[in-house]
PDB file of C-alpha atoms and ligand atoms in Angstrom:
ATOM      1  CA  MET Z   1       0.066   0.142  -0.014  1.00 69.00           C
ATOM      2  CA  ALA Z   2       1.196   3.546  -0.512  1.00 83.00           C
ATOM      3  CA  ARG Z   3       2.750   5.692   1.831  1.00 87.00           C
ATOM      4  CA  GLU Z   4       0.074   8.488   2.513  1.00 95.00           C
ATOM      5  CA  GLU Z   5       1.144  12.018   3.762  1.00 97.00           C
ATOM      6  CA  VAL Z   6      -0.804  14.080   6.587  1.00 96.00           C
ATOM      7  CA  ARG Z   7      -0.136  17.315   7.320  1.00 97.00           C
ATOM      8  CA  THR Z   8      -1.272  18.098  11.127  1.00 95.00           C
ATOM      9  CA  VAL Z   9      -0.455  19.665  14.480  1.00 92.00           C
ATOM     10  CA  CYS Z  10       1.894  18.442  17.790  1.00 93.00           C
ATOM     11  CA  PRO Z  11      -0.622  17.394  20.212  1.00 87.00           C
ATOM     12  CA  TYR Z  12       1.510  19.063  22.907  1.00 88.00           C
ATOM     13  CA  CYS Z  13       2.503  22.380  23.822  1.00 84.00           C
ATOM     14  CA  GLY Z  14       1.050  25.729  22.855  1.00 81.00           C
ATOM     15  CA  VAL Z  15       4.084  26.596  20.026  1.00 89.00           C
ATOM     16  CA  GLY Z  16       1.515  24.569  17.750  1.00 89.00           C
ATOM     17  CA  CYS Z  17       4.650  22.857  15.557  1.00 95.00           C
ATOM     18  CA  GLY Z  18       3.607  21.232  12.215  1.00 96.00           C
ATOM     19  CA  ILE Z  19       3.995  18.342  11.489  1.00 97.00           C
ATOM     20  CA  ILE Z  20       4.020  15.448   8.672  1.00 98.00           C
ATOM     21  CA  LEU Z  21       2.899  11.782   9.455  1.00 97.00           C
ATOM     22  CA  GLU Z  22       3.580   9.405   7.066  1.00 96.00           C
ATOM     23  CA  VAL Z  23       0.693   6.777   7.136  1.00 96.00           C
ATOM     24  CA  GLU Z  24       1.025   2.941   5.883  1.00 94.00           C
ATOM     25  CA  ASN Z  25      -1.558   0.216   6.434  1.00 91.00           C
ATOM     26  CA  ASP Z  26      -3.472   2.720   9.002  1.00 87.00           C
ATOM     27  CA  ARG Z  27      -0.325   3.009  10.801  1.00 90.00           C
ATOM     28  CA  ILE Z  28       1.989   6.055  11.385  1.00 94.00           C
ATOM     29  CA  ALA Z  29       5.394   4.766   9.937  1.00 94.00           C
ATOM     30  CA  LYS Z  30       6.974   8.039  10.306  1.00 96.00           C
ATOM     31  CA  VAL Z  31       6.545  11.971  11.729  1.00 97.00           C
ATOM     32  CA  ARG Z  32       9.256  14.516  11.009  1.00 97.00           C
ATOM     33  CA  GLY Z  33       8.755  18.397  11.211  1.00 98.00           C
ATOM     34  CA  ASP Z  34       6.491  20.310   8.421  1.00 98.00           C
ATOM     35  CA  THR Z  35       9.335  22.557   6.593  1.00 98.00           C
ATOM     36  CA  ALA Z  36       6.545  24.517   5.124  1.00 97.00           C
ATOM     37  CA  HIS Z  37       5.078  25.527   8.507  1.00 97.00           C
ATOM     38  CA  PRO Z  38       5.719  28.579  10.096  1.00 94.00           C
ATOM     39  CA  ALA Z  39       5.707  28.161  13.639  1.00 94.00           C
ATOM     40  CA  ASN Z  40       8.723  25.266  13.189  1.00 96.00           C
ATOM     41  CA  GLY Z  41       9.874  25.232   9.496  1.00 96.00           C
ATOM     42  CA  GLY Z  42      10.422  21.585  10.211  1.00 97.00           C
ATOM     43  CA  ARG Z  43      11.858  21.534  13.753  1.00 97.00           C
ATOM     44  CA  LEU Z  44      10.386  19.453  16.345  1.00 98.00           C
ATOM     45  CA  CYS Z  45      11.463  18.592  19.950  1.00 97.00           C
ATOM     46  CA  THR Z  46      11.813  15.369  21.575  1.00 95.00           C
ATOM     47  CA  LYS Z  47       8.052  15.503  22.325  1.00 95.00           C
ATOM     48  CA  GLY Z  48       6.874  16.241  18.783  1.00 96.00           C
ATOM     49  CA  SER Z  49       8.912  13.783  16.833  1.00 97.00           C
ATOM     50  CA  SER Z  50       7.530  10.753  19.474  1.00 96.00           C
ATOM     51  CA  CYS Z  51       4.024  11.740  19.191  1.00 94.00           C
ATOM     52  CA  ASP Z  52       2.742   8.761  17.230  1.00 94.00           C
ATOM     53  CA  LYS Z  53       4.151   6.549  20.508  1.00 93.00           C
ATOM     54  CA  PRO Z  54       0.590   7.201  22.895  1.00 89.00           C
ATOM     55  CA  LEU Z  55      -1.556   6.579  19.284  1.00 84.00           C
ATOM     56  CA  LEU Z  56       0.329   3.434  18.461  1.00 83.00           C
ATOM     57  CA  SER Z  57      -0.286   1.970  21.824  1.00 87.00           C
ATOM     58  CA  ASP Z  58      -2.109  -0.908  22.484  1.00 86.00           C
ATOM     59  CA  GLN Z  59      -3.333   0.297  25.873  1.00 88.00           C
ATOM     60  CA  ARG Z  60      -5.820   3.144  23.678  1.00 88.00           C
ATOM     61  CA  LEU Z  61      -9.460   2.513  23.315  1.00 89.00           C
ATOM     62  CA  HIS Z  62     -10.565   0.767  19.794  1.00 88.00           C
ATOM     63  CA  GLN Z  63     -13.747   1.623  20.423  1.00 94.00           C
ATOM     64  CA  ALA Z  64     -16.786   3.226  22.781  1.00 96.00           C
ATOM     65  CA  LEU Z  65     -17.255   1.852  26.175  1.00 96.00           C
ATOM     66  CA  ILE Z  66     -20.275   2.074  28.559  1.00 95.00           C
ATOM     67  CA  ARG Z  67     -21.159   1.348  31.633  1.00 94.00           C
ATOM     68  CA  PRO Z  68     -24.624   0.273  32.337  1.00 90.00           C
ATOM     69  CA  GLN Z  69     -24.400   1.646  35.789  1.00 90.00           C
ATOM     70  CA  ARG Z  70     -22.409   3.312  38.096  1.00 89.00           C
ATOM     71  CA  GLY Z  71     -19.527   0.542  39.466  1.00 94.00           C
ATOM     72  CA  GLU Z  72     -20.403  -1.983  36.654  1.00 96.00           C
ATOM     73  CA  LYS Z  73     -18.302  -3.085  33.765  1.00 95.00           C
ATOM     74  CA  ALA Z  74     -17.893  -0.983  30.829  1.00 95.00           C
ATOM     75  CA  VAL Z  75     -19.301  -2.953  28.188  1.00 96.00           C
ATOM     76  CA  PRO Z  76     -18.523  -2.334  24.438  1.00 96.00           C
ATOM     77  CA  VAL Z  77     -21.455   0.060  21.832  1.00 97.00           C
ATOM     78  CA  ALA Z  78     -21.290   1.662  18.766  1.00 97.00           C
ATOM     79  CA  MET Z  79     -20.610   4.950  18.520  1.00 96.00           C
ATOM     80  CA  GLN Z  80     -23.542   6.476  17.823  1.00 97.00           C
ATOM     81  CA  GLN Z  81     -25.281   4.893  20.595  1.00 96.00           C
ATOM     82  CA  ALA Z  82     -22.386   6.071  23.092  1.00 96.00           C
ATOM     83  CA  ILE Z  83     -23.201   9.406  22.682  1.00 96.00           C
ATOM     84  CA  LYS Z  84     -26.863   8.869  22.730  1.00 97.00           C
ATOM     85  CA  ASP Z  85     -26.230   7.901  26.079  1.00 95.00           C
ATOM     86  CA  THR Z  86     -23.828  10.215  27.060  1.00 94.00           C
ATOM     87  CA  ALA Z  87     -26.135  13.064  25.848  1.00 95.00           C
ATOM     88  CA  ALA Z  88     -29.485  11.643  27.374  1.00 96.00           C
ATOM     89  CA  ARG Z  89     -26.900  11.156  30.882  1.00 95.00           C
ATOM     90  CA  LEU Z  90     -26.039  14.934  30.883  1.00 95.00           C
ATOM     91  CA  ARG Z  91     -29.487  16.119  29.842  1.00 96.00           C
ATOM     92  CA  THR Z  92     -30.961  14.374  33.194  1.00 97.00           C
ATOM     93  CA  ILE Z  93     -28.039  16.095  34.783  1.00 97.00           C
ATOM     94  CA  LEU Z  94     -28.898  19.234  33.785  1.00 97.00           C
ATOM     95  CA  ASN Z  95     -32.740  18.648  34.109  1.00 97.00           C
ATOM     96  CA  THR Z  96     -32.338  17.506  37.789  1.00 98.00           C
ATOM     97  CA  HIS Z  97     -29.550  19.879  39.145  1.00 98.00           C
ATOM     98  CA  GLY Z  98     -29.256  22.895  36.969  1.00 97.00           C
ATOM     99  CA  PRO Z  99     -26.512  24.275  34.401  1.00 97.00           C
ATOM    100  CA  ASP Z 100     -23.916  24.382  36.979  1.00 95.00           C
ATOM    101  CA  ALA Z 101     -23.595  20.824  38.179  1.00 97.00           C
ATOM    102  CA  ILE Z 102     -22.328  20.113  35.085  1.00 97.00           C
ATOM    103  CA  ALA Z 103     -18.529  21.652  34.145  1.00 96.00           C
ATOM    104  CA  PHE Z 104     -15.547  21.422  31.325  1.00 95.00           C
ATOM    105  CA  TYR Z 105     -12.545  20.866  31.112  1.00 93.00           C
ATOM    106  CA  VAL Z 106     -11.374  21.576  27.598  1.00 91.00           C
ATOM    107  CA  SER Z 107      -8.079  22.052  26.043  1.00 83.00           C
ATOM    108  CA  GLY Z 108      -5.753  25.127  24.801  1.00 75.00           C
ATOM    109  CA  GLN Z 109      -4.427  22.911  22.233  1.00 72.00           C
ATOM    110  CA  MET Z 110      -7.769  22.847  20.322  1.00 79.00           C
ATOM    111  CA  SER Z 111      -8.203  25.751  17.347  1.00 78.00           C
ATOM    112  CA  LEU Z 112      -9.919  28.842  17.609  1.00 83.00           C
ATOM    113  CA  GLU Z 113     -13.180  27.426  16.176  1.00 91.00           C
ATOM    114  CA  ALA Z 114     -13.265  24.005  18.412  1.00 91.00           C
ATOM    115  CA  GLN Z 115     -12.869  26.471  21.269  1.00 90.00           C
ATOM    116  CA  TYR Z 116     -15.369  29.288  20.270  1.00 93.00           C
ATOM    117  CA  LEU Z 117     -17.756  25.984  19.198  1.00 95.00           C
ATOM    118  CA  ILE Z 118     -17.108  24.096  23.189  1.00 95.00           C
ATOM    119  CA  ASN Z 119     -17.632  27.695  24.783  1.00 94.00           C
ATOM    120  CA  LYS Z 120     -20.907  28.603  23.216  1.00 95.00           C
ATOM    121  CA  LEU Z 121     -21.987  25.236  24.324  1.00 95.00           C
ATOM    122  CA  ALA Z 122     -20.799  25.624  27.961  1.00 96.00           C
ATOM    123  CA  LYS Z 123     -22.229  28.925  28.454  1.00 95.00           C
ATOM    124  CA  GLY Z 124     -24.528  29.522  25.724  1.00 95.00           C
ATOM    125  CA  PHE Z 125     -26.415  26.376  25.767  1.00 94.00           C
ATOM    126  CA  VAL Z 126     -25.954  24.608  28.666  1.00 95.00           C
ATOM    127  CA  ARG Z 127     -25.512  27.877  30.008  1.00 96.00           C
ATOM    128  CA  SER Z 128     -22.799  26.869  33.103  1.00 96.00           C
ATOM    129  CA  GLN Z 129     -20.400  29.035  34.250  1.00 94.00           C
ATOM    130  CA  HIS Z 130     -17.775  26.374  34.700  1.00 95.00           C
ATOM    131  CA  ILE Z 131     -15.496  25.611  31.809  1.00 93.00           C
ATOM    132  CA  GLU Z 132     -11.679  25.792  32.740  1.00 89.00           C
ATOM    133  CA  SER Z 133      -8.345  24.601  30.296  1.00 86.00           C
ATOM    134  CA  ASN Z 134      -4.575  23.434  31.106  1.00 79.00           C
ATOM    135  CA  SER Z 135      -3.843  26.833  29.260  1.00 75.00           C
ATOM    136  CA  ARG Z 136      -4.779  28.788  32.751  1.00 75.00           C
ATOM    137  CA  LEU Z 137      -2.736  26.287  34.771  1.00 76.00           C
ATOM    138  CA  CYS Z 138       0.393  25.706  32.511  1.00 74.00           C
ATOM    139  CA  MET Z 139       0.329  29.354  32.118  1.00 76.00           C
ATOM    140  CA  ALA Z 140       0.021  30.430  35.558  1.00 81.00           C
ATOM    141  CA  ALA Z 141       3.793  31.168  36.271  1.00 80.00           C
ATOM    142  CA  ALA Z 142       4.425  32.840  33.081  1.00 76.00           C
ATOM    143  CA  GLY Z 143       1.268  35.143  33.207  1.00 81.00           C
ATOM    144  CA  THR Z 144       2.018  35.753  36.554  1.00 85.00           C
ATOM    145  CA  GLY Z 145       5.440  36.980  35.587  1.00 81.00           C
ATOM    146  CA  TYR Z 146       3.699  38.962  32.592  1.00 82.00           C
ATOM    147  CA  LYS Z 147       0.903  40.833  34.786  1.00 88.00           C
ATOM    148  CA  LEU Z 148       3.397  42.144  37.843  1.00 89.00           C
ATOM    149  CA  SER Z 149       5.756  43.307  35.489  1.00 85.00           C
ATOM    150  CA  LEU Z 150       4.394  44.342  32.428  1.00 84.00           C
ATOM    151  CA  GLY Z 151       0.591  44.631  33.653  1.00 90.00           C
ATOM    152  CA  ALA Z 152      -0.632  42.752  31.289  1.00 87.00           C
ATOM    153  CA  ASP Z 153      -0.780  38.816  29.819  1.00 80.00           C
ATOM    154  CA  ALA Z 154      -1.239  38.306  26.715  1.00 74.00           C
ATOM    155  CA  PRO Z 155       0.232  35.567  24.263  1.00 67.00           C
ATOM    156  CA  PRO Z 156       2.691  37.189  21.473  1.00 66.00           C
ATOM    157  CA  GLY Z 157       1.234  38.983  18.553  1.00 74.00           C
ATOM    158  CA  SER Z 158       3.368  37.058  15.657  1.00 86.00           C
ATOM    159  CA  TYR Z 159       6.194  34.220  16.009  1.00 89.00           C
ATOM    160  CA  GLU Z 160       7.531  36.278  13.261  1.00 90.00           C
ATOM    161  CA  ASP Z 161       8.794  38.606  15.855  1.00 91.00           C
ATOM    162  CA  PHE Z 162      11.081  36.796  17.087  1.00 91.00           C
ATOM    163  CA  ASP Z 163      13.171  36.885  13.762  1.00 91.00           C
ATOM    164  CA  CYS Z 164      13.501  41.038  13.957  1.00 92.00           C
ATOM    165  CA  THR Z 165      13.666  41.545  17.587  1.00 93.00           C
ATOM    166  CA  ASP Z 166      16.640  42.830  19.144  1.00 95.00           C
ATOM    167  CA  LEU Z 167      15.844  41.993  22.537  1.00 95.00           C
ATOM    168  CA  PHE Z 168      13.957  39.161  24.573  1.00 93.00           C
ATOM    169  CA  PHE Z 169      12.627  39.405  27.903  1.00 87.00           C
ATOM    170  CA  VAL Z 170      11.498  35.998  29.339  1.00 85.00           C
ATOM    171  CA  ILE Z 171      10.190  36.066  32.812  1.00 76.00           C
ATOM    172  CA  GLY Z 172       8.114  33.043  34.592  1.00 72.00           C
ATOM    173  CA  ALA Z 173       9.097  30.950  31.750  1.00 77.00           C
ATOM    174  CA  ASN Z 174      11.635  28.041  31.121  1.00 88.00           C
ATOM    175  CA  MET Z 175      11.306  28.158  27.377  1.00 90.00           C
ATOM    176  CA  ALA Z 176      13.771  25.702  26.737  1.00 93.00           C
ATOM    177  CA  ASP Z 177      11.579  22.978  28.860  1.00 92.00           C
ATOM    178  CA  CYS Z 178       8.485  24.068  27.868  1.00 88.00           C
ATOM    179  CA  HIS Z 179       8.412  25.560  24.253  1.00 90.00           C
ATOM    180  CA  PRO Z 180      11.630  24.242  22.453  1.00 95.00           C
ATOM    181  CA  ILE Z 181      10.956  24.972  19.331  1.00 96.00           C
ATOM    182  CA  LEU Z 182      10.592  29.239  20.030  1.00 94.00           C
ATOM    183  CA  PHE Z 183      13.705  28.803  22.603  1.00 95.00           C
ATOM    184  CA  LEU Z 184      15.857  27.373  19.115  1.00 96.00           C
ATOM    185  CA  ARG Z 185      14.161  30.676  17.417  1.00 96.00           C
ATOM    186  CA  LEU Z 186      15.371  32.626  20.105  1.00 95.00           C
ATOM    187  CA  MET Z 187      18.503  31.258  20.125  1.00 96.00           C
ATOM    188  CA  ASP Z 188      18.932  31.775  16.301  1.00 95.00           C
ATOM    189  CA  ARG Z 189      18.139  35.079  16.460  1.00 96.00           C
ATOM    190  CA  LYS Z 190      20.409  35.367  19.922  1.00 95.00           C
ATOM    191  CA  ARG Z 191      23.750  34.328  17.442  1.00 95.00           C
ATOM    192  CA  ALA Z 192      22.132  37.061  14.918  1.00 94.00           C
ATOM    193  CA  GLY Z 193      23.112  40.080  17.666  1.00 93.00           C
ATOM    194  CA  ALA Z 194      19.851  39.904  19.639  1.00 94.00           C
ATOM    195  CA  ARG Z 195      19.821  40.115  23.702  1.00 94.00           C
ATOM    196  CA  ALA Z 196      17.994  38.103  26.154  1.00 89.00           C
ATOM    197  CA  CYS Z 197      17.616  38.566  29.697  1.00 86.00           C
TER     198      CYS Z 197
HETATM  199  S1  LIG L   1       7.796  22.811  20.829  1.00 92.90           S
HETATM  200 FE1  LIG L   1       7.324  20.717  21.035  1.00 92.90          FE
HETATM  201  S2  LIG L   1       5.966  19.755  22.124  1.00 92.90           S
HETATM  202 FE2  LIG L   1       5.794  22.405  21.316  1.00 92.90          FE
HETATM  203  S3  LIG L   1       4.088  21.847  19.482  1.00 92.90           S
HETATM  204 FE3  LIG L   1       6.382  21.936  18.878  1.00 92.90          FE
HETATM  205  S4  LIG L   1       7.473  20.018  18.464  1.00 92.90           S
HETATM  206 FE4  LIG L   1       5.637  20.052  19.976  1.00 92.90          FE
END
């Protein structure tokens, strides 16, 4: 069978590096950085370059499971049935206990469109006030640093700023460990004469 190439995005940190998966017989045969992607230009850190490992694990679920009752053994069901049952159970919780009985914990790795949809679902449809994401936890130290030093916390305007700034000011973040590819871009710029503090 021919190898198919799938362009995707690294599932780990917020740098959002572009990845190309080489897929053969429905299995990932190779992972490589996407040289055309503006975030990483083909580079990947260890996490990105091994992102196929969890996908290939035998411990992953291969089909939907559902517990008929709490405490019972989970049994396989068709995906459509699992979605229907989950929706019915959520509806029962909503009707019985009100919207704040339902909380959403989502991912900062979702696309903007997906973020919009889940917020619309939580706040506009379910009307729960409880929605949280890993973004707040993983950015807590850096966000506090930005607020204390600069008075505001915001994401960078554009990664292209990396290529033209003369000064990097990093606070509350260990870029080498947490955002390795951006750190490499910082080091590239430093070698070209920029300062970092
Ligand atoms: S820096 Fe590493 S973990 Fe983060 S998105 Fe890029 S490859 Fe993935």
